[in-house]
Amino acid sequence: MKNSTLFLKGFLNRSGSYVLFATIISRLLSFIASWIALQLIDTKELGIVLFAFNIISFILPFAGLGLHQGLLRYGSLLENEEEKNSLFIFVLKKGLKISFGIALLIVISSFIIPFNFTNTKYYLAFLSLVIIPHYILSIIKIQFRLKQDNKTFSYMEIVYNIIQFILIFLLSYFLKEKGYSLALLLSPILASIIFIKKLKIDYSKKLILPFINFKFWEYGFFASLAVSFSQFLIAIDIILIGYLLNNSEAITQYKYITLIPYSLLFLSQVVINTDFVTFTENISNKNYIHNYIKRYMRFFGFISFFICLASYLFSNQILQLFEPSFKEFSDTFLILIFGICGILIFRGLFGNLLSSIGKVHINNYIAGMALIINIISNYILIPKYGIKGAAITSSLLMWLTGLISYIWFLFLYKKFHSNEKTPKIV
């Protein structure tokens, strides 16, 4: 209990309370916006939009070829604000060009690839434009974190989700599924316009940063690839449900049943968002890292126990908030709840620690293995058990990937520390 208290105290000292509050508000607004969309839009039509956006969700972390990931890690190791601003300018300019190119490729591909559902290609082409403002929004958030300005970072999260909530409500009411798609595009654009000025960066002042070389690009590429794989592990369920069951209503059902379990991942994301820069700066301090791991795991062990207990007792009531008929999927819901505990305790922490020691490619190996298992298992279980089959696969993989990340980090960190490496820009 002492370790959990110390962990929580350290988290709060790093303005973690602001990040926590902002994330709770953001998740609540996202939950309500999703509920509103379900009430205002036909289930089948909404399912098609969600199908298209899940494909985009897989590609979003790959925007800018991962330059935003390089900004986060390498920016954490820079010592002064002028260097961090110069890195931001480089990442902004190069990443925008790359993101535009990726969006253009998706637009072209959407009219070549055959889809089961009518109008999927149009939604996919339109939603590909989200990649550009989403990338800008991501690097602005990261820059505030690099400045240790978690308060503004938190404020930005709230404002962005308020904008998205209002747009989803208004545009879904008047334009139905087309309005919902438009809201997903306009939200990051408006939030980026509001907050990029608050960074107060002089774009005429640029330093030449010697570490921007092949290794810098390589790190960003593999980091984004790891995140993309992780996103795809979530998106693949929706894609395969649509492909194997050929039922857009099943897509909507699964999307909303997973909404709360996946939303609970914000608990570990809040901590990582608050602490990533700090534990990267201290990555060579063996005692600091070991104490951090011990406190983190005990804290989220307690959290996971109470999440499972509450979900078991109130699963029917929770699912009926979306739709009364959804209570028949309570088993699917509980399976996913069990799975996300594996991410809260293991994968959320150790995936990021692997990135901190520069071993981000390990996350790709793990995610690649999980992706292969996911596809094979879903092809077997979805036709047999429906959406419950997808939940079983996802839950098992959440624990498996988490445990492998844990074991692999412990092994590599011993080598990292024995070499007496310091957090140099390499």
XYZ file of C-alpha atoms in Angstrom:
426
model
C 0.000 0.000 0.000
C 2.928 2.306 0.770
C 4.318 1.866 -2.751
C 0.951 2.727 -4.286
C 0.714 5.849 -2.127
C 4.227 6.958 -3.088
C 3.480 6.333 -6.754
C 0.289 8.387 -6.598
C 2.049 11.190 -4.728
C 4.820 11.403 -7.333
C 2.255 11.377 -10.123
C 0.378 14.291 -8.542
C 3.617 16.251 -8.018
C 4.190 16.142 -11.780
C 0.817 17.847 -12.408
C -0.686 14.431 -13.015
C -3.946 15.549 -11.439
C -4.477 17.974 -14.340
C -3.843 15.230 -16.885
C -6.124 12.846 -14.996
C -8.953 15.385 -14.748
C -8.611 16.320 -18.414
C -8.605 12.699 -19.515
C -11.678 11.837 -17.444
C -13.561 14.814 -18.879
C -12.360 13.935 -22.375
C -13.413 10.298 -22.074
C -16.775 11.302 -20.654
C -17.391 13.707 -23.528
C -16.283 11.062 -26.032
C -18.628 8.533 -24.419
C -21.597 10.917 -24.570
C -20.771 11.912 -28.156
C -20.706 8.236 -29.152
C -24.027 7.660 -27.417
C -25.544 10.668 -29.202
C -24.295 9.407 -32.569
C -25.928 6.032 -31.892
C -29.248 7.754 -31.191
C -29.140 10.061 -34.208
C -27.704 7.819 -36.921
C -29.036 4.588 -38.371
C -27.087 1.620 -36.965
C -26.198 0.209 -40.372
C -24.993 3.532 -41.773
C -23.017 4.310 -38.625
C -21.405 0.888 -38.866
C -20.079 1.703 -42.350
C -18.541 4.973 -41.139
C -16.993 3.212 -38.132
C -15.632 0.508 -40.440
C -13.900 3.150 -42.594
C -12.598 5.125 -39.610
C -11.127 2.000 -38.014
C -8.969 1.605 -41.108
C -7.841 5.225 -40.700
C -7.248 4.661 -36.962
C -4.689 2.032 -37.866
C -2.856 4.512 -40.119
C -3.102 7.595 -37.856
C -0.071 6.721 -35.659
C 1.957 6.386 -38.878
C 1.320 10.018 -39.880
C 4.557 11.832 -40.640
C 6.338 8.443 -40.698
C 6.540 8.683 -36.923
C 8.417 11.981 -36.668
C 6.171 12.895 -33.718
C 7.516 9.828 -31.900
C 11.058 11.061 -32.509
C 10.035 14.472 -31.206
C 8.848 12.919 -27.935
C 11.877 10.767 -27.172
C 14.689 12.941 -28.552
C 13.027 16.119 -27.322
C 12.989 14.629 -23.810
C 16.779 14.386 -23.926
C 17.410 17.944 -25.138
C 18.518 20.424 -22.496
C 17.164 23.792 -23.626
C 13.951 25.149 -25.098
C 15.560 26.578 -28.231
C 16.716 23.110 -29.284
C 13.280 21.658 -28.555
C 11.631 24.384 -30.634
C 14.006 23.747 -33.537
C 13.165 20.051 -33.415
C 9.444 20.908 -33.394
C 9.814 23.085 -36.514
C 11.642 20.298 -38.352
C 9.048 17.693 -37.360
C 6.164 19.991 -38.285
C 7.413 20.837 -41.788
C 8.632 17.380 -42.784
C 5.735 15.563 -41.142
C 3.087 17.670 -42.867
C 4.451 16.817 -46.321
C 4.604 13.112 -45.495
C 1.114 13.092 -43.940
C -0.334 14.744 -47.026
C 1.299 12.075 -49.180
C -0.120 9.273 -47.013
C -3.620 10.784 -47.204
C -3.339 11.051 -50.992
C -2.328 7.374 -51.270
C -5.349 6.348 -49.186
C -7.696 8.406 -51.364
C -6.368 6.673 -54.478
C -6.414 3.224 -52.860
C -9.985 3.642 -51.576
C -11.288 3.641 -55.157
C -9.234 0.607 -56.162
C -9.867 -1.767 -53.240
C -13.271 -3.540 -53.277
C -15.328 -3.249 -50.055
C -18.321 -5.235 -48.812
C -20.358 -2.189 -47.828
C -21.693 0.470 -50.159
C -20.111 3.943 -49.794
C -17.140 2.657 -47.759
C -14.714 4.001 -50.365
C -16.187 7.506 -50.129
C -15.995 7.612 -46.338
C -12.466 6.176 -46.384
C -11.305 8.777 -48.907
C -12.846 11.629 -46.929
C -11.679 10.436 -43.509
C -8.116 10.032 -44.809
C -7.909 13.833 -44.586
C -8.089 13.472 -40.781
C -4.472 12.266 -40.867
C -3.121 15.770 -41.547
C -4.735 17.798 -38.700
C -4.422 14.840 -36.343
C -0.649 14.846 -36.893
C -0.439 18.581 -36.159
C -2.538 18.124 -33.032
C -0.257 15.297 -31.842
C 2.996 17.256 -32.114
C 1.468 20.304 -30.399
C 0.481 18.063 -27.463
C 3.957 16.548 -27.370
C 5.605 19.976 -27.367
C 3.631 21.005 -24.292
C 4.728 17.789 -22.586
C 8.364 18.506 -23.470
C 8.008 21.907 -21.863
C 6.754 20.089 -18.728
C 3.574 22.097 -19.183
C 1.084 19.382 -18.290
C -1.509 22.003 -17.365
C -1.764 23.404 -20.892
C -1.546 19.880 -22.328
C -4.537 18.940 -20.160
C -6.451 22.078 -21.091
C -5.887 21.250 -24.760
C -7.314 17.753 -24.287
C -10.492 19.191 -22.769
C -10.965 21.880 -25.413
C -10.412 19.402 -28.258
C -13.008 16.997 -26.890
C -15.513 19.773 -26.208
C -15.168 20.874 -29.833
C -15.589 17.296 -31.050
C -18.602 16.731 -28.782
C -20.386 19.859 -30.032
C -19.632 19.114 -33.687
C -20.731 15.484 -33.457
C -24.019 16.514 -31.846
C -24.813 19.326 -34.293
C -23.544 17.746 -37.510
C -24.965 14.290 -36.753
C -28.343 15.880 -36.059
C -28.452 17.764 -39.347
C -26.316 15.616 -41.663
C -26.472 12.166 -40.002
C -23.510 9.887 -40.867
C -22.012 12.481 -43.226
C -22.055 15.038 -40.408
C -20.417 12.554 -38.046
C -17.567 12.100 -40.548
C -17.218 15.854 -40.977
C -17.022 16.331 -37.198
C -14.090 13.894 -37.018
C -12.210 16.054 -39.525
C -13.039 19.528 -38.203
C -12.298 18.788 -34.522
C -8.481 18.455 -34.768
C -8.318 21.363 -37.240
C -10.026 23.803 -34.864
C -8.103 22.601 -31.785
C -4.769 22.912 -33.610
C -5.540 26.468 -34.738
C -6.355 27.488 -31.155
C -3.293 25.989 -29.458
C -0.378 26.181 -31.884
C -0.091 29.908 -31.128
C 0.277 29.167 -27.409
C 3.593 27.407 -28.056
C 5.083 30.841 -28.869
C 7.655 29.459 -31.273
C 9.730 31.760 -33.455
C 9.802 29.833 -36.731
C 12.632 31.988 -38.079
C 15.039 30.699 -35.425
C 16.234 27.202 -36.249
C 19.265 25.394 -34.897
C 21.040 22.626 -36.793
C 20.538 19.486 -34.710
C 23.271 16.895 -35.397
C 21.231 13.921 -34.187
C 18.657 14.326 -36.992
C 20.047 11.515 -39.090
C 19.092 8.023 -40.187
C 18.784 6.799 -36.587
C 16.363 9.596 -35.759
C 14.137 8.711 -38.721
C 14.534 5.013 -37.971
C 13.399 5.461 -34.373
C 10.320 7.428 -35.424
C 9.454 4.905 -38.127
C 9.663 1.896 -35.823
C 7.904 3.725 -32.990
C 5.010 4.651 -35.253
C 4.984 1.149 -36.674
C 4.648 -0.247 -33.142
C 1.750 2.086 -32.362
C 0.153 1.316 -35.723
C 0.384 -2.393 -35.000
C -1.232 -1.800 -31.605
C -4.003 0.243 -33.226
C -4.441 -2.414 -35.873
C -4.864 -5.074 -33.203
C -7.943 -3.104 -32.131
C -9.097 -2.143 -35.621
C -8.650 -5.638 -37.072
C -11.528 -6.928 -34.958
C -13.906 -4.436 -36.552
C -12.526 -5.081 -40.038
C -12.763 -8.882 -39.736
C -16.224 -8.749 -38.156
C -17.353 -6.736 -41.150
C -15.622 -9.069 -43.603
C -16.490 -12.447 -42.049
C -20.008 -11.685 -40.817
C -20.881 -9.162 -43.563
C -23.082 -7.405 -41.026
C -22.697 -3.666 -40.415
C -24.952 -3.885 -37.337
C -22.501 -6.324 -35.740
C -19.767 -3.747 -36.327
C -21.765 -1.103 -34.457
C -22.534 -3.526 -31.615
C -18.904 -4.511 -31.153
C -17.684 -0.929 -31.434
C -19.966 0.205 -28.625
C -19.379 -2.837 -26.413
C -15.627 -2.170 -26.614
C -16.054 1.551 -25.966
C -15.920 1.392 -22.160
C -13.184 -1.287 -21.876
C -10.919 0.570 -24.283
C -11.793 3.894 -22.662
C -10.484 2.547 -19.345
C -7.033 2.412 -20.892
C -6.881 6.143 -20.265
C -5.802 5.282 -16.696
C -2.394 4.026 -17.803
C -2.207 6.543 -20.658
C -2.618 9.407 -18.185
C 0.320 8.141 -16.156
C 2.500 7.546 -19.215
C 1.632 10.953 -20.683
C 2.593 12.561 -17.380
C 5.730 10.528 -16.677
C 7.270 9.541 -20.027
C 9.564 12.556 -20.224
C 10.589 12.105 -16.574
C 11.431 8.402 -16.690
C 13.207 8.857 -20.030
C 15.397 11.527 -18.429
C 16.123 9.066 -15.574
C 16.375 5.895 -17.637
C 20.004 5.283 -16.568
C 19.097 5.523 -12.874
C 18.553 1.862 -12.030
C 17.037 2.446 -8.592
C 14.641 5.079 -9.895
C 13.392 2.836 -12.711
C 13.037 -0.254 -10.514
C 11.123 1.678 -7.850
C 8.927 3.248 -10.502
C 8.071 -0.170 -11.990
C 7.272 -1.664 -8.589
C 4.992 1.187 -7.575
C 3.310 1.348 -10.971
C 2.485 -2.374 -11.062
C 1.109 -2.492 -7.534
C -0.987 0.584 -8.115
C -2.540 -0.750 -11.316
C -2.947 -4.189 -9.768
C -5.342 -2.636 -7.233
C -7.082 -0.596 -9.941
C -7.575 -3.660 -12.157
C -9.109 -5.680 -9.330
C -11.756 -3.037 -8.656
C -12.488 -2.581 -12.367
C -13.131 -6.314 -12.766
C -15.310 -6.436 -9.650
C -17.451 -3.451 -10.661
C -17.813 -4.734 -14.230
C -18.917 -8.169 -13.033
C -21.565 -6.683 -10.742
C -22.949 -4.047 -13.127
C -22.225 -5.241 -16.682
C -25.905 -5.405 -17.706
C -26.666 -1.929 -16.411
C -23.586 -0.485 -18.122
C -24.421 -1.966 -21.522
C -28.037 -0.845 -21.343
C -26.811 2.753 -21.273
C -26.134 2.351 -25.000
C -29.001 0.139 -26.056
C -31.273 -2.195 -23.999
C -30.535 -5.102 -26.330
C -26.779 -4.804 -25.716
C -27.074 -6.574 -22.337
C -27.032 -9.905 -24.198
C -23.366 -9.187 -24.901
C -22.339 -8.973 -21.240
C -19.997 -11.975 -21.602
C -18.201 -10.224 -24.454
C -17.936 -7.080 -22.334
C -16.455 -8.940 -19.333
C -13.943 -10.782 -21.520
C -12.663 -7.431 -22.813
C -12.553 -5.950 -19.301
C -10.306 -8.819 -18.218
C -8.101 -8.210 -21.249
C -7.511 -4.504 -20.689
C -6.118 -5.293 -17.220
C -3.170 -6.896 -19.013
C -2.487 -3.587 -20.722
C -2.964 -1.539 -17.548
C -0.526 -3.642 -15.534
C 2.040 -4.668 -18.150
C 1.940 -3.487 -21.746
C 1.188 0.183 -21.160
C 4.304 0.550 -19.006
C 6.842 -1.806 -20.528
C 6.086 -0.917 -24.139
C 7.001 2.675 -23.299
C 10.044 1.684 -21.250
C 11.350 -0.256 -24.241
C 11.000 2.966 -26.250
C 12.861 4.889 -23.545
C 15.935 2.684 -23.853
C 15.829 3.002 -27.642
C 14.508 -0.524 -28.255
C 11.257 0.504 -29.877
C 11.703 -2.131 -32.591
C 11.030 -4.799 -29.966
C 7.472 -3.497 -29.746
C 7.177 -4.172 -33.474
C 8.269 -7.780 -33.070
C 5.728 -8.289 -30.309
C 2.918 -6.518 -32.156
C 3.729 -8.313 -35.414
C 3.518 -11.673 -33.688
C 0.250 -10.636 -32.026
C -1.180 -9.475 -35.347
C -0.559 -12.849 -36.983
C -2.158 -14.674 -34.043
C -5.041 -12.197 -34.049
C -5.913 -12.762 -37.704
C -5.655 -16.562 -37.499
C -7.641 -16.742 -34.267
C -10.352 -14.369 -35.488
C -10.799 -16.354 -38.687
C -11.504 -19.372 -36.478
C -13.498 -17.787 -33.629
C -15.598 -15.046 -35.274
C -17.552 -17.396 -37.576
C -18.105 -19.729 -34.616
C -18.848 -17.297 -31.763
C -19.574 -13.992 -33.527
C -18.316 -10.845 -31.826
C -17.512 -12.831 -28.659
C -14.840 -14.640 -30.676
C -13.161 -11.324 -31.468
C -13.262 -10.392 -27.779
C -11.648 -13.685 -26.713
C -8.787 -13.179 -29.155
C -8.192 -9.569 -28.137
C -8.290 -10.310 -24.413
C -5.748 -13.116 -24.603
C -3.418 -11.053 -26.768
C -3.558 -8.087 -24.385
C -2.141 -10.282 -21.626
C 0.294 -12.162 -23.860
C 1.845 -9.021 -25.388
C 2.008 -7.369 -21.965
C 3.866 -10.271 -20.372
C 6.288 -10.564 -23.294
C 7.016 -6.809 -23.118
C 7.707 -7.174 -19.388
C 10.136 -10.086 -19.813
C 11.910 -8.526 -22.792
C 12.399 -5.176 -21.032
C 13.888 -6.782 -17.918
C 16.363 -8.680 -20.086
C 17.361 -5.677 -22.214
C 17.513 -3.231 -19.319
C 20.142 -5.356 -17.601
C 22.308 -5.084 -20.722
C 21.502 -1.388 -21.089
C 22.531 -0.631 -17.514
C 25.585 -2.888 -17.507
C 26.930 -0.879 -20.466
C 26.549 2.231 -18.272
C 24.774 4.134 -20.962
C 23.541 7.593 -20.268
C 20.601 9.229 -22.010
C 22.667 10.726 -24.827
C 21.074 11.772 -28.095
C 21.873 8.676 -30.156
